[in-house]
Coordinates of C-alpha atoms and ligand atoms in Angstrom, one line a residue:
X1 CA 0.0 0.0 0.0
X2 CA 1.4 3.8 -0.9
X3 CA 1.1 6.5 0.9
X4 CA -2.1 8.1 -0.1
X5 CA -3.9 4.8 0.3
X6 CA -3.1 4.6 3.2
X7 CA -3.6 8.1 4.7
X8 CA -7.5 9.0 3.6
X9 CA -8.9 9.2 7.1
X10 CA -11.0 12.2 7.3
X11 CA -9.3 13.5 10.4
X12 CA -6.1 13.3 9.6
X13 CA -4.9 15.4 6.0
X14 CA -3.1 12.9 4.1
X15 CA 0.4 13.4 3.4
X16 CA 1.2 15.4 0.6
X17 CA -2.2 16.5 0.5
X18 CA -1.5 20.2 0.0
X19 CA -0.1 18.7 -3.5
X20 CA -1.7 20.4 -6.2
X21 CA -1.9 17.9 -8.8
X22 CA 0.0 18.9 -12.0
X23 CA -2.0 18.4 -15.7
X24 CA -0.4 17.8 -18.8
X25 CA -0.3 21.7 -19.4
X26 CA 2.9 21.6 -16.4
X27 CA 4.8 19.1 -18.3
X28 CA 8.6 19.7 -18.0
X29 CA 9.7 23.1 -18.7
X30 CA 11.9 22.6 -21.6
X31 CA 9.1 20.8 -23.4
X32 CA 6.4 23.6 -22.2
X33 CA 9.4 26.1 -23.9
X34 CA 9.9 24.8 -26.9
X35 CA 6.1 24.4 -27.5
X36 CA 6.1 28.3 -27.1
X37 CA 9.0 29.1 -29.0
X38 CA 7.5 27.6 -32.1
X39 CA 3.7 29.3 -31.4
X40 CA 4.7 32.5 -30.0
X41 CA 5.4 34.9 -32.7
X42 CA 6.5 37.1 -30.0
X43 CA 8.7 35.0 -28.9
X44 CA 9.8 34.0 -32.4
X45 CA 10.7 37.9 -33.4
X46 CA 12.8 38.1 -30.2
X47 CA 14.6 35.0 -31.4
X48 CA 15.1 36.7 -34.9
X49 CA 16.2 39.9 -33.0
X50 CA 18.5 37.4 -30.9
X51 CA 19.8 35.9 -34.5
X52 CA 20.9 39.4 -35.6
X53 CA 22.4 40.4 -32.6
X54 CA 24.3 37.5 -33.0
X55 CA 25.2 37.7 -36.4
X56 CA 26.3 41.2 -36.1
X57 CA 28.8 39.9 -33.5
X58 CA 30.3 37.1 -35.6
X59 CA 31.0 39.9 -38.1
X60 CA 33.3 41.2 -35.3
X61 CA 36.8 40.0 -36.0
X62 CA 37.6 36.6 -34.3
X63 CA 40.0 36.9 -31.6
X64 CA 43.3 35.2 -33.7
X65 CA 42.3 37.9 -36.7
X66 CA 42.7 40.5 -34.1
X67 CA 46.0 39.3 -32.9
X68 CA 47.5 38.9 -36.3
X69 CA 46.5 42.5 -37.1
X70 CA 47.9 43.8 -34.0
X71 CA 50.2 47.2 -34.5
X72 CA 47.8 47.7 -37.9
X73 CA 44.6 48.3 -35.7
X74 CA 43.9 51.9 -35.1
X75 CA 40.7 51.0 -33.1
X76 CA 40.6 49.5 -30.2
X77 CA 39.2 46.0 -30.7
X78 CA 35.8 46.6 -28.2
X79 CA 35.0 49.8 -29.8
X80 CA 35.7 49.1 -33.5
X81 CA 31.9 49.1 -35.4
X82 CA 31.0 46.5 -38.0
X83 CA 31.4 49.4 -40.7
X84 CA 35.1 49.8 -39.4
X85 CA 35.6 46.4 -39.6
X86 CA 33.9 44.9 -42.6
X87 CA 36.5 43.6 -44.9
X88 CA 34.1 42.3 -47.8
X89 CA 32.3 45.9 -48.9
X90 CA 28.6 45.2 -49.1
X91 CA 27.0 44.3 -52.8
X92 CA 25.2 47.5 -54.0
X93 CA 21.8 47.9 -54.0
X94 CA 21.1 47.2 -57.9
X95 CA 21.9 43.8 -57.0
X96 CA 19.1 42.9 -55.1
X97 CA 16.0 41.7 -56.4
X98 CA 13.2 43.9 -57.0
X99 CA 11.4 44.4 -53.7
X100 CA 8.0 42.9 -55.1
X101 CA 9.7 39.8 -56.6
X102 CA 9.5 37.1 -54.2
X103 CA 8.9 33.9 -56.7
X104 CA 12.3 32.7 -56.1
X105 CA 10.9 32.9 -52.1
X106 CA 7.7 30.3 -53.0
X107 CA 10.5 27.7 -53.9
X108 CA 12.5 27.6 -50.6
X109 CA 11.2 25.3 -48.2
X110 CA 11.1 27.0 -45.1
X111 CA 12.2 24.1 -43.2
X112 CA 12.9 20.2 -44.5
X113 CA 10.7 17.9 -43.6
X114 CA 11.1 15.0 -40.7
X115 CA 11.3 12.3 -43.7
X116 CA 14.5 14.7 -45.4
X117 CA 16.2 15.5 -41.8
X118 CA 15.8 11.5 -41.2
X119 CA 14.1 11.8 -38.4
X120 CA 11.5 9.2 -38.0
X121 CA 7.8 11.2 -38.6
X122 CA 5.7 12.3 -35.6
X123 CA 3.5 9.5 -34.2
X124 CA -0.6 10.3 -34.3
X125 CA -1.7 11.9 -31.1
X126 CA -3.0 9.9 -28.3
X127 CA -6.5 11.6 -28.8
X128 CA -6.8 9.7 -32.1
X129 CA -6.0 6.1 -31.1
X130 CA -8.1 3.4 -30.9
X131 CA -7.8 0.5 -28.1
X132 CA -5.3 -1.6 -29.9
X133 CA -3.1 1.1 -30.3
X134 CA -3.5 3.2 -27.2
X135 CA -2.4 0.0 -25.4
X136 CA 0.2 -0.6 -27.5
X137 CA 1.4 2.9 -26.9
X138 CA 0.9 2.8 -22.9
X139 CA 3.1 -0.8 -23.7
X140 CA 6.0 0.9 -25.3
X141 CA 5.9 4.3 -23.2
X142 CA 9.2 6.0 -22.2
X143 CA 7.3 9.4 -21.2
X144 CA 8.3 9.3 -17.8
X145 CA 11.3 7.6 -15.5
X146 CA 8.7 5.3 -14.4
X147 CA 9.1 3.1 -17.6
X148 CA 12.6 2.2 -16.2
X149 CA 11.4 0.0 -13.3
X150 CA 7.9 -1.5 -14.3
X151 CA 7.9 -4.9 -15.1
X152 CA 4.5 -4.4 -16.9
X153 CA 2.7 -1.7 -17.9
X154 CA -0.8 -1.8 -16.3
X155 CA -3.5 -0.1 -18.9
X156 CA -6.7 -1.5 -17.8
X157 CA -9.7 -3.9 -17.5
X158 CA -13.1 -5.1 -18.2
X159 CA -15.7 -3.7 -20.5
X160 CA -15.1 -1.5 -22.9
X161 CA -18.4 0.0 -23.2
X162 CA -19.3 -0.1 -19.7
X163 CA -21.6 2.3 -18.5
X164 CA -19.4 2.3 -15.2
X165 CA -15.4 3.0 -15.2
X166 CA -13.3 2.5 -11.8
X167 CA -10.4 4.7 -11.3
X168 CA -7.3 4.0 -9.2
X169 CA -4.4 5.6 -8.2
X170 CA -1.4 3.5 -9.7
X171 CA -0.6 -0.3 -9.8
X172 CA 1.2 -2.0 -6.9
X173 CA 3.3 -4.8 -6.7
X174 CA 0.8 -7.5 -7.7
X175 CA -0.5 -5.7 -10.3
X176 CA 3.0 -4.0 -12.1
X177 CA 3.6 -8.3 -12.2
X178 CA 0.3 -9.5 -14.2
X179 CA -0.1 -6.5 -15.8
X180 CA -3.8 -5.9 -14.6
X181 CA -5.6 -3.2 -12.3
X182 CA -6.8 -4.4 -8.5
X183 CA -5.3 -8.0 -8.4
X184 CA -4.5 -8.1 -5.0
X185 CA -6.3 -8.0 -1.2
X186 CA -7.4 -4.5 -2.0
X187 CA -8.6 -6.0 -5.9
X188 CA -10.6 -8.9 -4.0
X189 CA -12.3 -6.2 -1.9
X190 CA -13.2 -4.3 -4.6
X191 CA -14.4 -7.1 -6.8
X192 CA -17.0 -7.7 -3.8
X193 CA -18.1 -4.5 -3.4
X194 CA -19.1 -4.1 -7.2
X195 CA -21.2 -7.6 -6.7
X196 CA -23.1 -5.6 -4.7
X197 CA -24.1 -3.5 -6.7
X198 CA -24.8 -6.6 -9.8
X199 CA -21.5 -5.4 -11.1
X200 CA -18.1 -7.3 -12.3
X201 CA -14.6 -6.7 -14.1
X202 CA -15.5 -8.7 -16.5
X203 CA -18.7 -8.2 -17.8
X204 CA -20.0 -4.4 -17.3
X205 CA -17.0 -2.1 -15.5
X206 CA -13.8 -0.8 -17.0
X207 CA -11.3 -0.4 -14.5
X208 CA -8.1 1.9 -15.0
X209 CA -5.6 4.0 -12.7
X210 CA -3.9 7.4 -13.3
X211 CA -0.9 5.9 -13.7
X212 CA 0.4 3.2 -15.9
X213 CA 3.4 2.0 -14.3
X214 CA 4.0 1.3 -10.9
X215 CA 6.0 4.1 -8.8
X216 CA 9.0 2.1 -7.5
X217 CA 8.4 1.1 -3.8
X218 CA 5.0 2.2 -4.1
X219 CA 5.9 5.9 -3.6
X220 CA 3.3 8.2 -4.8
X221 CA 3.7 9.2 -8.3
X222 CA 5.1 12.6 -8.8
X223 CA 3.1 15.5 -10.6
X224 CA 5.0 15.2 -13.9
X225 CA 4.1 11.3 -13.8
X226 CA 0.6 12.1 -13.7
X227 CA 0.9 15.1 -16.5
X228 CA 3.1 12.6 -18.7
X229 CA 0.2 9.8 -18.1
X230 CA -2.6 11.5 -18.0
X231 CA -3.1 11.8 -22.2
X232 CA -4.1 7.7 -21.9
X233 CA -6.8 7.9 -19.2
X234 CA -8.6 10.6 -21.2
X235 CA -8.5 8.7 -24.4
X236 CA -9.8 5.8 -22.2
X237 CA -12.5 7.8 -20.9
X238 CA -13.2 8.7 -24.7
X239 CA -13.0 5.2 -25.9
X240 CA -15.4 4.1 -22.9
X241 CA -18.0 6.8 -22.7
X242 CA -18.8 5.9 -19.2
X243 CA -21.5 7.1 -18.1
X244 CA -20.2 7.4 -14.3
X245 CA -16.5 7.4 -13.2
X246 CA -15.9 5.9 -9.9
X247 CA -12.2 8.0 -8.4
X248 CA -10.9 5.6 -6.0
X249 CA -9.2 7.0 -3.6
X250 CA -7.3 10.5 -2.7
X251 CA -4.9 10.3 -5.7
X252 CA -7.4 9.3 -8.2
X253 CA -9.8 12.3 -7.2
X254 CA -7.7 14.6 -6.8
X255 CA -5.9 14.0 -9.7
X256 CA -9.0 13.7 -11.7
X257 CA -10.6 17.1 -10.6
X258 CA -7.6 18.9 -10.4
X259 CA -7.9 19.8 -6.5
X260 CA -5.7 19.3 -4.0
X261 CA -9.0 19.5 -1.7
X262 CA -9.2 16.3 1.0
X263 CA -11.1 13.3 0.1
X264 CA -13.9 14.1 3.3
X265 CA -14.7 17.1 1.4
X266 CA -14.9 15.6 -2.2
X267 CA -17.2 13.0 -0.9
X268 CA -20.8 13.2 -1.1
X269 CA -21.3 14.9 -4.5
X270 CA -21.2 14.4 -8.1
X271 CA -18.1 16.2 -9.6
X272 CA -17.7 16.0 -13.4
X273 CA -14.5 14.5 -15.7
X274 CA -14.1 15.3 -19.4
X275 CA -17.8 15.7 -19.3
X276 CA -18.8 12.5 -17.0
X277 CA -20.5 12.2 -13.9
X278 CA -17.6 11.4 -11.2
X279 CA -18.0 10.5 -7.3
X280 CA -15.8 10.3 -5.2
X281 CA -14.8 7.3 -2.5
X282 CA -12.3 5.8 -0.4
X283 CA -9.7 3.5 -1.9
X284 CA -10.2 0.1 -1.3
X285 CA -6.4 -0.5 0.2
X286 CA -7.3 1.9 3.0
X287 CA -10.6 0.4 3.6
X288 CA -9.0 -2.7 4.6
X289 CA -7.6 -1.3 7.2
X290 CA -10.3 1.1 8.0
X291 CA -13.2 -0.9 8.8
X292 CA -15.4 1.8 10.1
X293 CA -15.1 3.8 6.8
X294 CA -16.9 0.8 4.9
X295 CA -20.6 2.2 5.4
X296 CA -19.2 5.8 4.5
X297 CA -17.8 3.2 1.1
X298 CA -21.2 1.9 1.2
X299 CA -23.2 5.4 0.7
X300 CA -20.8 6.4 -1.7
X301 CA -21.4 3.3 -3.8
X302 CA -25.6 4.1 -3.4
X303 CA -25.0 7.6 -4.6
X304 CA -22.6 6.5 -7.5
X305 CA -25.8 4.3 -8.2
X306 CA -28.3 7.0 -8.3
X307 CA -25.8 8.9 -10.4
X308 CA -25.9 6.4 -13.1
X309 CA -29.7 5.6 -13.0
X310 CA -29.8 9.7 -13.8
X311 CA -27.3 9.4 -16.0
X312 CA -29.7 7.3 -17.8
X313 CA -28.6 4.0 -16.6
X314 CA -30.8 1.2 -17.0
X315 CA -30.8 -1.2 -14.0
X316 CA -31.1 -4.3 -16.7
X317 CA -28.0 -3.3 -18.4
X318 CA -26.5 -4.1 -14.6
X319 CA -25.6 -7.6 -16.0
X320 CA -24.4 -6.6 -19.9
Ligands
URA1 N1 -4.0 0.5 -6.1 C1 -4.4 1.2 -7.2 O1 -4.8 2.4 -7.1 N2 -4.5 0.6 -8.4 C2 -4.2 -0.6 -8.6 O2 -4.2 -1.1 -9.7 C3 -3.7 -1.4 -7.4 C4 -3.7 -0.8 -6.2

């Protein structure tokens, strides 16, 4: 059990807690920075202006040049201008193209391609994937230093066009080893409270986590682990068109609404992700150990029903 499993109690703020969780709009700041430099034209003219500059100063003379003309230089190398300096005189005006004849621009291309700089072209966008090869993606994914430890990634379970979708926090042990969501005590738990309610893994729930790969010694994932991962659980949620999400846990929710607000408050009422119904409940690894919260569980499981049944749920399709 991490951390935030295990610290949910309403009395006590869980540690960490004051974490704001970080979206994909806080990924690393050299990634964030060159996303701006190439769409802010503002930024772009300063880098022009930056260009210039320093093109005016390799027109300076190079260091050795100024030695070798040392005892012919009247100017003092700092001061001397680019006019005093220029050796090649500029080509006069009449040799420039006509200032309304820019045909010979149409033919440059402003930058080669990906395929003529052999680099290998840009892969779609996550948004656009469909199951096969979202999880193929999550299998291969280097996005964050958690693909150096995972045995397995974990992407997710069940039906995928159940009316119902389960959110955890990030596999464990157990489940980084088989590669599935909630397979071990706190999965067994889980499984029973969703036969209470005539729901299974396996025939009308998706279950996924935030994360895809398990935070080495169950530490809590950092925020630029959940902004590197969070791109698959919304194309999940896409794919799925739940029509209730279940957040499991402190993580889950507060990663999910973007709050770093306590799980006592979050309780209780329908929140909303990417457009779908969300409550909030305790995670099933603290429950175990927290016996007296499994009637708070229990109401949160009745009002995640009544969420659904408004949702326009139909109590048949219980047992798709
Ligand atoms: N805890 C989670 O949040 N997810 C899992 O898959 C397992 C344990």
């Amino acid at each position: 059990m991490r951390a935030s499993e295990a610290q949910q109690a309403d009395s006590a703020p869980a540690q960490g807690e004051s974490r704001a969780p970080v979206r994909a709009d806080q990924a690393p700041q050299t990634e964030a920075r060159d996303r701006f430099d190439r769409e802010s034209p503002a930024r772009a003219s300063d880098s022009s202006r930056a260009m210039q500059e320093r093109e005016q100063g390799d027109r300076r003379v190079p260091p050795a040049e100024q030695q070798g003309q040392q005892g012919r230089m009247q100017v003092p190398v700092e001061t001397r201008t680019v006019s005093q300096q220029s050796r090649t005189p500029e080509p006069p005006a009449v040799e420039m193209p006509p200032d309304d004849d820019f045909a010979w621009f149409d033919d440059l291309p402003s930058h080669p391609g990906t395929e003529a700089r052999g680099e290998a072209p840009e892969p779609p966008s996550i948004q656009t994937l469909d199951w096969d090869a979202l999880s193929e993606r999550v299998a291969a994914c280097e996005r964050c230093r958690l693909c150096e430890k995972r045995t397995n990634t974990v992407f997710g379970v069940g039906d995928r066009n159940a009316d119902w979708m389960l959110i955890g926090e990030a596999p464990g042990e157990n489940e980084d080893r088989l590669g599935e969501p909630f397979v071990g005590q706190a999965g067994k738990l889980l499984d029973n409270m969703l036969r209470s309610l005539t729901l299974a893994r396996d025939t009308n729930v998706y279950i996924a986590n935030v994360i895809k790969c398990r935070p080495p010694g169950n530490r809590n994932p950092e925020p630029d682990e959940v902004a590197r991962c969070e791109p698959y659980l919304q194309r999940q949620v896409a794919l799925v068109k739940p029509k209730l999400i279940v957040a499991l846990g402190r993580f889950a929710a507060q990663s999910l609404l973007e709050t770093d607000a306590s799980i006592s408050s979050l309780r209780g009422r329908v929140h909303e992700y990417e457009g779908v119904p969300v409550i909030v409940t305790y995670h099933p690894a603290y429950l175990l150990r927290s016996l007296s919260d499994k009637a708070k569980a229990w109401a949160d499981l009745c009002l995640a029903r009544d969420t659904w049944l408004a949702a326009g749920g139909v109590p048949s399709n219980a047992a798709k």
